[in-house]
Short mmCIF file of C-alpha atoms and ligand atoms in Angstrom, two decimals:
data_model
loop_
_atom_site.label_atom_id
_atom_site.label_comp_id
_atom_site.label_asym_id
_atom_site.label_seq_id
_atom_site.Cartn_x
_atom_site.Cartn_y
_atom_site.Cartn_z
CA MET A 1 -98.77 133.12 -97.00
CA SER A 2 -100.06 131.89 -93.57
CA GLN A 3 -103.08 129.81 -93.57
CA THR A 4 -105.72 129.33 -90.89
CA TYR A 5 -106.91 126.07 -90.10
CA SER A 6 -110.26 124.89 -88.35
CA PHE A 7 -109.86 123.15 -85.00
CA PHE A 8 -110.42 119.92 -86.52
CA GLN A 9 -107.65 120.71 -89.32
CA SER A 10 -105.11 121.69 -86.55
CA VAL A 11 -105.74 118.35 -84.82
CA GLU A 12 -105.39 116.43 -88.30
CA ARG A 13 -102.03 118.54 -88.73
CA SER A 14 -100.78 117.52 -85.33
CA PHE A 15 -101.66 113.68 -86.28
CA ASP A 16 -99.73 114.07 -89.64
CA LYS A 17 -96.78 115.54 -88.00
CA ALA A 18 -96.56 112.51 -85.83
CA ALA A 19 -97.54 109.86 -88.16
CA ARG A 20 -94.42 110.37 -90.00
CA PHE A 21 -92.58 108.73 -87.22
CA THR A 22 -94.80 105.59 -87.46
CA LYS A 23 -94.80 102.85 -89.83
CA TRP A 24 -98.50 102.29 -90.49
CA ASP A 25 -100.13 102.05 -93.89
CA LYS A 26 -101.52 105.39 -95.27
CA GLY A 27 -105.01 104.18 -95.50
CA LEU A 28 -105.13 102.92 -91.95
CA LEU A 29 -103.79 106.37 -90.65
CA GLU A 30 -106.77 108.14 -92.97
CA GLN A 31 -109.10 105.55 -90.90
CA ILE A 32 -107.87 106.55 -87.82
CA LYS A 33 -108.08 110.32 -88.41
CA ALA A 34 -111.67 110.25 -89.68
CA CYS A 35 -114.66 110.69 -87.38
CA ASN A 36 -116.74 107.59 -87.77
CA SER A 37 -120.07 108.83 -86.92
CA ILE A 38 -121.59 112.27 -86.76
CA TYR A 39 -125.05 112.91 -85.49
CA SER A 40 -126.20 116.58 -86.09
CA MET A 41 -129.59 117.26 -84.55
CA ARG A 42 -132.25 119.83 -84.38
CA PHE A 43 -135.15 119.74 -81.82
CA PRO A 44 -137.79 121.89 -80.36
CA VAL A 45 -137.95 122.87 -76.63
CA LYS A 46 -140.88 124.98 -75.41
CA MET A 47 -139.54 127.79 -73.28
CA ASP A 48 -141.10 129.14 -69.97
CA ASP A 49 -142.57 131.91 -72.03
CA GLY A 50 -144.35 129.60 -74.27
CA ARG A 51 -142.14 130.04 -77.08
CA ILE A 52 -140.78 127.23 -79.02
CA GLU A 53 -137.09 127.42 -79.59
CA VAL A 54 -135.21 124.82 -82.16
CA ILE A 55 -132.12 123.84 -80.43
CA GLU A 56 -128.77 122.92 -82.35
CA ALA A 57 -126.79 119.81 -80.89
CA TYR A 58 -124.24 117.43 -81.85
CA ARG A 59 -122.66 114.07 -80.88
CA VAL A 60 -119.63 112.69 -82.51
CA GLN A 61 -118.04 109.17 -82.25
CA HIS A 62 -114.81 109.63 -83.64
CA SER A 63 -113.52 106.12 -83.11
CA GLN A 64 -115.18 102.76 -82.19
CA HIS A 65 -111.75 100.85 -82.31
CA LYS A 66 -112.75 100.26 -78.61
CA SER A 67 -116.16 100.28 -77.22
CA PRO A 68 -117.71 102.44 -75.66
CA CYS A 69 -116.95 105.91 -77.13
CA LYS A 70 -116.22 108.35 -74.36
CA GLY A 71 -116.24 112.14 -73.91
CA GLY A 72 -118.02 115.12 -72.45
CA ILE A 73 -120.90 117.27 -73.42
CA ARG A 74 -120.28 120.99 -73.89
CA PHE A 75 -123.10 123.86 -73.44
CA SER A 76 -121.68 126.64 -75.21
CA ASP A 77 -122.98 129.12 -77.80
CA ALA A 78 -119.57 128.57 -79.57
CA VAL A 79 -120.47 124.88 -80.17
CA ASN A 80 -120.09 123.83 -83.91
CA GLN A 81 -119.56 120.44 -85.74
CA ASP A 82 -116.01 121.19 -86.48
CA GLU A 83 -115.15 121.73 -82.74
CA VAL A 84 -116.98 118.77 -81.62
CA MET A 85 -115.23 116.65 -84.40
CA ALA A 86 -111.79 117.90 -82.99
CA LEU A 87 -112.69 117.48 -79.34
CA ALA A 88 -114.02 113.89 -80.31
CA SER A 89 -110.80 112.96 -82.01
CA LEU A 90 -108.70 114.28 -79.09
CA MET A 91 -110.43 111.84 -76.86
CA THR A 92 -109.56 108.71 -78.97
CA TYR A 93 -105.95 109.86 -78.59
CA LYS A 94 -106.23 110.84 -75.02
CA CYS A 95 -108.09 107.42 -74.06
CA ALA A 96 -105.34 105.64 -76.08
CA ILE A 97 -102.37 107.39 -74.26
CA VAL A 98 -103.63 106.73 -70.75
CA ASN A 99 -104.71 103.30 -71.49
CA VAL A 100 -108.64 103.89 -70.91
CA PRO A 101 -110.07 101.20 -73.14
CA PHE A 102 -112.55 103.57 -75.00
CA GLY A 103 -112.93 105.16 -78.36
CA GLY A 104 -113.30 108.90 -78.57
CA GLY A 105 -116.41 110.92 -78.52
CA LYS A 106 -117.74 114.45 -77.63
CA GLY A 107 -121.20 116.13 -77.60
CA GLY A 108 -122.21 119.64 -77.86
CA ILE A 109 -125.48 121.81 -77.43
CA LYS A 110 -125.04 125.24 -78.82
CA ILE A 111 -126.58 127.14 -75.96
CA ASN A 112 -125.22 129.63 -73.53
CA PRO A 113 -126.64 127.94 -70.09
CA LYS A 114 -126.80 131.23 -68.51
CA ASN A 115 -129.53 132.48 -70.82
CA TYR A 116 -131.81 129.55 -69.76
CA SER A 117 -133.81 128.81 -66.67
CA THR A 118 -132.86 125.42 -64.65
CA TYR A 119 -136.33 124.13 -65.86
CA GLU A 120 -135.39 124.98 -69.61
CA LEU A 121 -132.00 123.42 -69.12
CA GLU A 122 -133.53 120.50 -67.69
CA LYS A 123 -135.88 120.04 -70.68
CA ILE A 124 -133.07 120.62 -73.05
CA THR A 125 -130.72 118.01 -71.35
CA ARG A 126 -133.53 115.38 -71.28
CA ARG A 127 -134.55 115.96 -74.86
CA TYR A 128 -131.21 115.61 -75.99
CA THR A 129 -130.58 112.35 -74.24
CA ALA A 130 -133.88 111.20 -75.56
CA GLU A 131 -132.53 111.85 -79.29
CA LEU A 132 -129.36 109.99 -78.40
CA VAL A 133 -131.50 107.08 -77.17
CA LYS A 134 -133.44 106.94 -80.32
CA LYS A 135 -130.50 106.93 -82.66
CA ASN A 136 -128.66 104.39 -80.31
CA PHE A 137 -125.87 107.11 -79.52
CA ILE A 138 -125.72 106.50 -75.78
CA GLY A 139 -125.36 103.53 -73.62
CA PRO A 140 -123.02 101.77 -71.06
CA GLY A 141 -121.69 99.86 -74.38
CA ILE A 142 -122.07 102.46 -76.87
CA ASP A 143 -121.19 105.93 -76.12
CA VAL A 144 -120.77 107.25 -72.43
CA PRO A 145 -120.99 111.03 -72.25
CA ALA A 146 -119.39 113.02 -69.26
CA PRO A 147 -119.41 116.76 -68.06
CA ASP A 148 -117.40 119.29 -69.99
CA TYR A 149 -117.61 123.24 -70.34
CA GLY A 150 -121.02 124.28 -69.04
CA THR A 151 -122.28 121.05 -67.62
CA GLY A 152 -121.71 119.14 -64.40
CA GLU A 153 -123.16 116.76 -62.06
CA ARG A 154 -126.54 118.13 -62.27
CA GLU A 155 -126.87 117.56 -66.11
CA MET A 156 -125.40 113.98 -65.80
CA ALA A 157 -128.13 113.29 -63.19
CA TRP A 158 -130.81 114.32 -65.48
CA ILE A 159 -129.18 112.40 -68.54
CA VAL A 160 -128.95 108.81 -66.42
CA ASP A 161 -132.33 109.44 -65.13
CA THR A 162 -133.77 110.04 -68.84
CA TYR A 163 -131.85 107.10 -70.21
CA ALA A 164 -132.95 104.56 -67.27
CA SER A 165 -136.66 105.68 -67.62
CA LEU A 166 -136.44 104.98 -71.58
CA LYS A 167 -134.67 101.80 -71.03
CA PRO A 168 -136.61 99.87 -68.21
CA GLY A 169 -134.73 96.85 -66.88
CA GLU A 170 -131.45 97.70 -68.36
CA ILE A 171 -129.29 96.54 -65.42
CA ASP A 172 -126.36 98.63 -66.15
CA ALA A 173 -128.14 101.85 -66.96
CA ALA A 174 -125.84 103.81 -64.52
CA GLY A 175 -123.09 103.42 -66.75
CA CYS A 176 -124.49 105.35 -69.53
CA VAL A 177 -122.85 108.66 -68.42
CA THR A 178 -120.03 109.62 -66.17
CA GLY A 179 -119.35 112.44 -63.74
CA LYS A 180 -122.64 111.69 -61.93
CA PRO A 181 -123.26 112.75 -58.33
CA ILE A 182 -122.08 110.13 -55.82
CA SER A 183 -125.76 109.31 -54.88
CA GLN A 184 -126.59 108.62 -58.41
CA GLY A 185 -123.54 106.17 -59.03
CA GLY A 186 -120.71 108.69 -59.17
CA VAL A 187 -117.34 107.95 -57.73
CA ASN A 188 -115.47 109.62 -54.81
CA GLY A 189 -112.12 111.33 -56.42
CA ARG A 190 -113.73 112.64 -59.46
CA LYS A 191 -113.54 116.40 -58.51
CA GLU A 192 -110.02 116.85 -57.90
CA ALA A 193 -108.83 114.10 -60.57
CA THR A 194 -107.46 116.65 -63.32
CA GLY A 195 -105.52 118.61 -60.82
CA LEU A 196 -104.15 115.36 -58.96
CA GLY A 197 -103.18 113.76 -62.51
CA VAL A 198 -101.29 117.02 -63.54
CA PHE A 199 -99.11 116.66 -60.35
CA PHE A 200 -98.62 112.82 -60.76
CA GLY A 201 -97.52 113.62 -64.44
CA ILE A 202 -95.29 116.49 -63.47
CA ARG A 203 -93.76 114.53 -60.61
CA GLU A 204 -92.93 111.74 -62.62
CA VAL A 205 -91.08 113.93 -65.38
CA CYS A 206 -89.14 115.51 -62.37
CA ARG A 207 -87.97 111.93 -61.36
CA MET A 208 -86.38 111.46 -64.88
CA GLU A 209 -82.60 112.17 -64.44
CA ASP A 210 -81.72 112.82 -68.19
CA THR A 211 -84.89 115.08 -68.64
CA MET A 212 -83.91 117.13 -65.59
CA LYS A 213 -80.38 117.40 -66.60
CA LYS A 214 -81.34 118.64 -70.00
CA LEU A 215 -83.48 121.38 -68.49
CA GLY A 216 -80.81 122.31 -65.70
CA LEU A 217 -83.10 121.31 -62.95
CA SER A 218 -82.58 119.42 -59.97
CA MET A 219 -84.44 115.89 -59.38
CA GLY A 220 -87.57 115.73 -57.74
CA ILE A 221 -90.54 117.93 -57.02
CA GLU A 222 -89.42 119.13 -53.59
CA GLY A 223 -88.63 123.00 -53.64
CA LYS A 224 -89.64 123.37 -57.14
CA THR A 225 -91.19 126.88 -57.75
CA VAL A 226 -94.53 126.77 -59.57
CA VAL A 227 -96.72 129.57 -61.03
CA ILE A 228 -100.36 128.56 -61.60
CA GLN A 229 -102.89 130.52 -63.80
CA GLY A 230 -106.66 129.87 -62.71
CA LEU A 231 -107.87 129.22 -59.22
CA GLY A 232 -110.76 126.99 -60.68
CA ASN A 233 -111.29 123.44 -60.48
CA VAL A 234 -107.98 122.47 -62.06
CA GLY A 235 -105.80 125.09 -60.94
CA TYR A 236 -106.91 124.76 -57.26
CA HIS A 237 -106.39 121.26 -56.94
CA SER A 238 -102.99 121.38 -59.06
CA ALA A 239 -101.91 124.04 -56.49
CA LYS A 240 -102.84 121.74 -53.53
CA PHE A 241 -101.38 118.72 -54.68
CA PHE A 242 -98.00 120.78 -55.81
CA ARG A 243 -97.77 122.38 -52.37
CA GLU A 244 -98.38 119.15 -50.41
CA GLY A 245 -95.81 117.49 -52.83
CA GLY A 246 -93.21 120.01 -51.34
CA ALA A 247 -93.03 122.41 -54.28
CA LYS A 248 -93.42 126.16 -53.78
CA VAL A 249 -96.58 127.85 -55.38
CA VAL A 250 -95.06 131.26 -55.69
CA ALA A 251 -97.65 132.76 -57.85
CA ILE A 252 -101.32 132.31 -58.83
CA ALA A 253 -103.19 134.42 -61.44
CA GLU A 254 -107.07 134.88 -61.79
CA TYR A 255 -108.68 137.06 -64.43
CA GLU A 256 -108.76 140.13 -62.07
CA GLY A 257 -105.06 139.88 -61.36
CA ALA A 258 -102.22 137.71 -59.90
CA VAL A 259 -100.50 137.45 -56.35
CA TYR A 260 -96.91 136.52 -55.62
CA ASN A 261 -94.93 135.45 -52.72
CA THR A 262 -91.36 133.97 -52.97
CA ASN A 263 -92.00 131.95 -49.84
CA GLY A 264 -95.22 129.94 -51.39
CA LEU A 265 -98.78 130.55 -51.30
CA ASN A 266 -101.56 128.39 -49.50
CA GLU A 267 -104.11 127.72 -52.31
CA GLU A 268 -107.05 127.28 -49.60
CA ASP A 269 -106.24 130.42 -47.75
CA LEU A 270 -106.06 132.34 -50.83
CA PHE A 271 -109.49 130.77 -52.16
CA LYS A 272 -111.04 131.90 -48.88
CA HIS A 273 -109.72 135.21 -49.27
CA ARG A 274 -110.89 135.58 -52.84
CA LYS A 275 -114.46 134.59 -51.67
CA ALA A 276 -114.45 136.88 -48.76
CA THR A 277 -113.28 139.90 -50.72
CA GLY A 278 -114.33 139.19 -54.32
CA SER A 279 -110.73 139.27 -55.65
CA ILE A 280 -107.30 137.38 -55.15
CA LEU A 281 -105.77 140.69 -54.98
CA ASN A 282 -104.12 142.23 -51.48
CA PHE A 283 -103.77 138.69 -50.16
CA PRO A 284 -101.71 139.05 -46.85
CA GLY A 285 -98.06 138.48 -47.37
CA ALA A 286 -98.28 138.57 -51.13
CA THR A 287 -97.37 141.05 -53.95
CA ASN A 288 -100.15 141.93 -56.33
CA LEU A 289 -99.50 141.94 -60.08
CA ALA A 290 -102.21 144.11 -61.58
CA ASN A 291 -101.77 142.66 -65.00
CA THR A 292 -102.66 139.00 -64.56
CA SER A 293 -100.79 137.85 -67.63
CA ASP A 294 -97.38 138.99 -66.08
CA ALA A 295 -97.68 135.94 -63.94
CA LEU A 296 -96.86 133.57 -66.95
CA GLU A 297 -93.61 135.42 -67.32
CA LEU A 298 -92.37 135.13 -63.86
CA ASP A 299 -89.09 133.41 -63.03
CA CYS A 300 -90.29 129.67 -62.04
CA ASP A 301 -89.34 126.09 -62.56
CA ILE A 302 -92.81 125.03 -63.62
CA LEU A 303 -95.74 127.04 -65.14
CA VAL A 304 -99.22 125.55 -65.17
CA PRO A 305 -101.79 127.62 -67.18
CA ALA A 306 -104.89 126.03 -65.97
CA ALA A 307 -107.69 128.61 -67.19
CA LEU A 308 -108.20 128.99 -70.86
CA GLU A 309 -106.83 128.24 -74.26
CA ASN A 310 -104.33 130.19 -76.07
CA VAL A 311 -103.00 132.25 -72.98
CA ILE A 312 -99.33 131.60 -74.39
CA ASN A 313 -98.97 132.74 -77.82
CA LYS A 314 -96.23 134.26 -80.11
CA ASP A 315 -96.22 137.62 -78.34
CA ASN A 316 -95.69 136.51 -74.75
CA ALA A 317 -93.81 133.18 -75.40
CA PRO A 318 -90.26 134.71 -76.09
CA ARG A 319 -90.70 136.10 -72.27
CA VAL A 320 -91.81 132.84 -70.66
CA LYS A 321 -88.92 131.79 -68.31
CA ALA A 322 -90.35 128.45 -66.95
CA LYS A 323 -88.45 125.31 -67.79
CA ILE A 324 -91.46 123.19 -67.63
CA ILE A 325 -94.77 124.08 -69.01
CA ALA A 326 -97.48 121.89 -67.57
CA GLU A 327 -100.62 122.01 -69.96
CA ALA A 328 -103.34 121.54 -67.52
CA ALA A 329 -106.01 123.63 -69.47
CA ASN A 330 -106.86 122.48 -72.84
CA GLY A 331 -104.65 124.35 -75.69
CA PRO A 332 -103.15 126.88 -73.34
CA LEU A 333 -100.47 127.39 -76.05
CA THR A 334 -100.65 128.30 -79.70
CA PRO A 335 -98.67 126.50 -82.09
CA ASP A 336 -96.49 129.32 -82.47
CA ALA A 337 -95.85 129.50 -78.56
CA ASP A 338 -95.25 125.85 -78.69
CA GLU A 339 -92.31 126.10 -81.21
CA ILE A 340 -90.79 129.15 -79.53
CA LEU A 341 -90.86 127.40 -76.15
CA THR A 342 -89.66 124.20 -77.53
CA ALA A 343 -86.77 126.13 -79.47
CA LYS A 344 -85.69 127.91 -76.23
CA GLY A 345 -85.37 124.46 -74.74
CA ALA A 346 -88.25 124.21 -72.19
CA LEU A 347 -90.28 121.08 -72.01
CA VAL A 348 -93.83 121.56 -72.88
CA VAL A 349 -95.75 118.71 -71.32
CA PRO A 350 -98.99 118.19 -73.36
CA ASP A 351 -102.47 118.72 -72.43
CA MET A 352 -103.66 115.51 -74.33
CA TYR A 353 -102.25 113.28 -71.63
CA LEU A 354 -101.38 115.58 -68.75
CA ASN A 355 -105.07 116.59 -68.24
CA ALA A 356 -106.46 113.02 -68.73
CA GLY A 357 -107.19 112.49 -65.01
CA GLY A 358 -110.85 113.33 -65.36
CA VAL A 359 -111.21 110.67 -67.95
CA THR A 360 -109.28 108.13 -66.16
CA VAL A 361 -111.50 108.50 -63.16
CA SER A 362 -114.60 108.41 -65.48
CA TYR A 363 -113.33 105.13 -66.71
CA PHE A 364 -113.29 103.99 -62.78
CA GLU A 365 -116.88 105.29 -62.34
CA TRP A 366 -118.03 103.24 -65.37
CA LEU A 367 -116.34 100.11 -63.94
CA LYS A 368 -117.94 100.71 -60.62
CA ASN A 369 -121.25 101.19 -62.22
CA LEU A 370 -120.87 98.09 -64.16
CA SER A 371 -119.86 96.02 -61.23
CA HIS A 372 -122.42 97.32 -58.93
CA VAL A 373 -120.32 97.77 -55.91
CA ARG A 374 -118.39 100.46 -54.47
CA TYR A 375 -114.58 100.28 -54.59
CA GLY A 376 -113.11 98.87 -51.24
CA ARG A 377 -116.39 97.30 -50.09
CA MET A 378 -115.14 93.72 -50.43
CA GLU A 379 -111.49 94.10 -49.08
CA LYS A 380 -111.38 97.04 -46.74
CA ARG A 381 -112.02 95.09 -43.37
CA PHE A 382 -110.23 91.88 -44.62
CA ARG A 383 -107.21 94.13 -45.06
CA GLU A 384 -107.75 95.95 -41.79
CA ASN A 385 -107.96 92.54 -39.90
CA LYS A 386 -104.82 91.14 -41.92
CA ASN A 387 -102.70 94.43 -40.90
CA MET A 388 -103.93 94.12 -37.25
CA HIS A 389 -102.59 90.49 -37.01
CA ILE A 390 -99.29 91.46 -38.71
CA LEU A 391 -98.83 94.45 -36.51
CA MET A 392 -99.62 92.26 -33.22
CA GLN A 393 -97.28 89.53 -34.37
CA LEU A 394 -94.27 92.15 -34.99
CA GLU A 395 -95.01 93.92 -31.62
CA GLU A 396 -94.87 90.49 -29.86
CA LEU A 397 -91.65 89.55 -31.53
CA THR A 398 -89.86 92.98 -30.98
CA GLY A 399 -91.13 93.59 -27.67
CA ARG A 400 -92.25 97.19 -28.74
CA GLN A 401 -95.35 98.72 -29.44
CA VAL A 402 -96.08 101.57 -32.11
CA SER A 403 -97.76 104.75 -31.25
CA ALA A 404 -101.60 105.13 -31.76
CA GLU A 405 -100.90 107.31 -34.64
CA GLU A 406 -98.76 104.69 -36.30
CA ARG A 407 -101.24 102.08 -35.40
CA ALA A 408 -103.76 103.61 -37.22
CA ALA A 409 -101.97 104.48 -40.37
CA ILE A 410 -100.64 100.89 -40.68
CA MET A 411 -104.28 99.38 -39.76
CA ARG A 412 -106.14 101.27 -42.31
CA GLY A 413 -107.65 99.13 -45.43
CA ALA A 414 -108.23 101.18 -48.57
CA ASP A 415 -111.56 103.19 -49.00
CA GLU A 416 -112.87 104.10 -52.66
CA ILE A 417 -111.03 107.39 -52.70
CA ASP A 418 -107.54 105.63 -51.91
CA LEU A 419 -108.00 103.12 -54.72
CA VAL A 420 -109.26 105.66 -57.22
CA HIS A 421 -106.15 107.90 -56.37
CA SER A 422 -103.99 105.04 -56.49
CA GLY A 423 -105.34 104.05 -59.83
CA LEU A 424 -104.89 107.60 -61.28
CA GLU A 425 -101.13 107.66 -60.08
CA GLU A 426 -100.58 104.38 -61.64
CA THR A 427 -102.05 105.50 -64.80
CA MET A 428 -100.13 108.97 -64.89
CA ILE A 429 -96.75 107.28 -64.25
CA SER A 430 -97.10 104.87 -66.80
CA ALA A 431 -98.40 107.37 -69.43
CA THR A 432 -95.55 109.74 -68.75
CA ARG A 433 -92.98 106.65 -68.87
CA GLU A 434 -94.37 105.36 -72.28
CA ILE A 435 -94.29 108.71 -73.88
CA MET A 436 -90.79 109.27 -72.75
CA ASP A 437 -89.67 105.98 -73.94
CA ILE A 438 -91.01 106.79 -77.32
CA TRP A 439 -89.31 109.94 -77.52
CA ASN A 440 -86.00 108.65 -75.98
CA ALA A 441 -86.06 105.88 -78.66
CA ASN A 442 -86.43 108.41 -81.54
CA PRO A 443 -84.55 111.52 -80.84
CA THR A 444 -85.66 113.09 -84.11
CA ILE A 445 -89.17 113.26 -82.76
CA PRO A 446 -89.20 117.20 -82.18
CA ASP A 447 -91.20 117.42 -78.89
CA MET A 448 -93.21 115.59 -76.11
CA ARG A 449 -96.62 116.48 -77.70
CA THR A 450 -95.36 114.77 -80.99
CA ALA A 451 -94.25 111.70 -79.04
CA ALA A 452 -97.66 111.51 -77.30
CA TYR A 453 -99.61 111.58 -80.71
CA VAL A 454 -97.11 108.74 -81.91
CA ASN A 455 -97.95 106.68 -78.87
CA ALA A 456 -101.57 107.07 -79.54
CA ILE A 457 -101.40 106.59 -83.08
CA ASN A 458 -99.60 103.16 -82.49
CA LYS A 459 -102.02 101.99 -79.99
CA VAL A 460 -105.07 102.71 -82.03
CA ALA A 461 -103.46 101.42 -85.23
CA ASN A 462 -102.78 98.35 -83.35
CA SER A 463 -106.19 97.70 -82.08
CA TYR A 464 -107.48 98.15 -85.78
CA MET A 465 -105.14 95.38 -86.60
CA GLU A 466 -106.19 93.20 -84.01
CA LEU A 467 -109.66 93.82 -85.06
CA GLY A 468 -108.59 92.17 -88.15
CA ILE A 469 -110.62 94.37 -90.49
CA PHE A 470 -107.74 94.96 -92.92
CA PRO A 471 -107.46 91.38 -94.48
P1 LIG P 501 -112.94 126.50 -64.02
O1 LIG P 501 -114.11 127.37 -64.82
O2 LIG P 501 -113.41 125.65 -62.77
O3 LIG P 501 -111.67 127.44 -63.52
C1 LIG P 501 -111.07 128.30 -64.61
C2 LIG P 501 -110.48 129.24 -63.99
O4 LIG P 501 -109.79 130.10 -64.65
C3 LIG P 501 -111.47 130.28 -63.20
O5 LIG P 501 -111.59 130.45 -61.87
C4 LIG P 501 -111.45 131.63 -64.24
O6 LIG P 501 -112.02 132.72 -63.19
C5 LIG P 501 -110.07 131.58 -64.16
N1 LIG P 501 -109.59 132.38 -65.41
C6 LIG P 501 -110.43 132.82 -66.46
N2 LIG P 501 -109.66 133.45 -67.30
C7 LIG P 501 -108.58 133.93 -66.71
C8 LIG P 501 -107.48 134.63 -67.03
N3 LIG P 501 -107.40 135.35 -68.25
N4 LIG P 501 -106.30 134.59 -66.26
C9 LIG P 501 -106.54 133.86 -65.16
N5 LIG P 501 -107.39 133.00 -64.78
C10 LIG P 501 -108.51 133.07 -65.45
O7 LIG P 501 -112.53 125.36 -65.29
P2 LIG P 501 -111.73 124.07 -64.78
O8 LIG P 501 -112.59 122.96 -64.95
O9 LIG P 501 -110.62 124.29 -63.95
O10 LIG P 501 -110.95 123.97 -66.58
C11 LIG P 501 -109.73 124.70 -66.73
C12 LIG P 501 -109.26 124.15 -67.85
O11 LIG P 501 -108.73 122.82 -67.93
C13 LIG P 501 -109.99 124.42 -69.40
O12 LIG P 501 -109.16 124.39 -70.33
C14 LIG P 501 -110.59 122.98 -69.15
O13 LIG P 501 -110.95 122.64 -70.47
C15 LIG P 501 -109.37 122.12 -68.84
N6 LIG P 501 -109.69 120.82 -68.32
C16 LIG P 501 -110.49 120.45 -67.21
C17 LIG P 501 -110.81 119.17 -66.84
C18 LIG P 501 -111.86 119.14 -65.55
O14 LIG P 501 -111.80 117.83 -65.15
N7 LIG P 501 -112.26 120.12 -65.13
C19 LIG P 501 -110.36 118.07 -67.34
C20 LIG P 501 -109.43 118.31 -68.48
C21 LIG P 501 -109.27 119.51 -68.84
#
């Protein structure tokens, strides 16, 4: 008899599947799985028409093996405690995999933001923040929220302003939340971080000889055919970096349909076309696919679902032809689809680490807030002067002068955006290698997702042991 599991129970199941490949004590594994602190709250807010509405909201701190906790705040009428607990635990594992030294957290407010005025949303967000302050559930060293579904820079600006006004004199107040506007302490490079992280992760997989051999693919990202679902933040930026990296984005799907061109699509032109006409269909030079989900079944090397959860399920998974499934969205595959694709010999690169670019750059934002200086400020000019000196010496020794274009490229010292991209690239390359090393060392591990969980469990367990709480 098939059993249904809640979201949190499904996460626990994936955890248990991976825990079998670790050596840790059962009690320690139970502690890692558990949500440490759950704050379920109700607060009243006066609406524009004078009515008082009771708002249901949550903040869950899954693990404090590292401080602070980190995870987004979701505004959705589907929010419930189980969902927030599941998302908080996934944050613990995600942070561990990409070596971001935070515990996992997540928040949620059970509202559909479309049903509220801007003023009402501001009051709800500020009151929620005040509730978190009262219970010591927010702070640069305690718990640091970020945007998630239904929230963005605007909400983060309200949060930091509320926090700072309730904590006068707290010098690190800006670090109480990430995903802020640049003018409020945000960091350059946050917007494209998840799509760029997806690209860095997949590029690294494509550089692994054994993996490519098993998949029957040539080495490297160049010339690979890519299909992307979703032209939102993650899909657009994934398409951009895959194209710039030499891959061919042959199809892009949106909810109104998909477009296909074997010579490759330019995501920026497509974005403009969609803005001008209201649809991605009828894009010059491309073929329309009226049924958007057909795009998932196109012949290609890499499929990037970057829209919604559960889009590949037991019905369409047998028809998916891609060799690599890059889980840019959260949970785009159902567990059935995951098994079907793995059995077919495809490589599913799991969401838990592949879309960790956002939290990685959030970590850089938090570091920037604590250091009170933007990245690059101290070294940019020093580096440019040094480069100039080296170049002049080389020109003198060789008797040749480089072109003005080359001169500018050699001279340039790093700006904040360069350093953020570089940190993200290093993070995604290391995380990919660590997971693959674990998988290669134990071929009985069935898939890359389980290998990623094993990596996370080992790191969190090691932290607990280092804390010495198990005498
Ligand atoms: P978004 O809202 O900017 O973009 C999603 C896009 O998917 C929209 O353009 C939407 O029209 C399109 N879409 C919806 N249904 C579709 C369908 N059936 N077929 C094709 N396209 C469809 O959201 P986003 O920020 O790009 O997030 C996408 C996914 O990535 C989500 O699962 C999210 O949880 C995950 N994610 C996002 C980030 C981030 O930094 N934004 C980080 C980690 C994970």
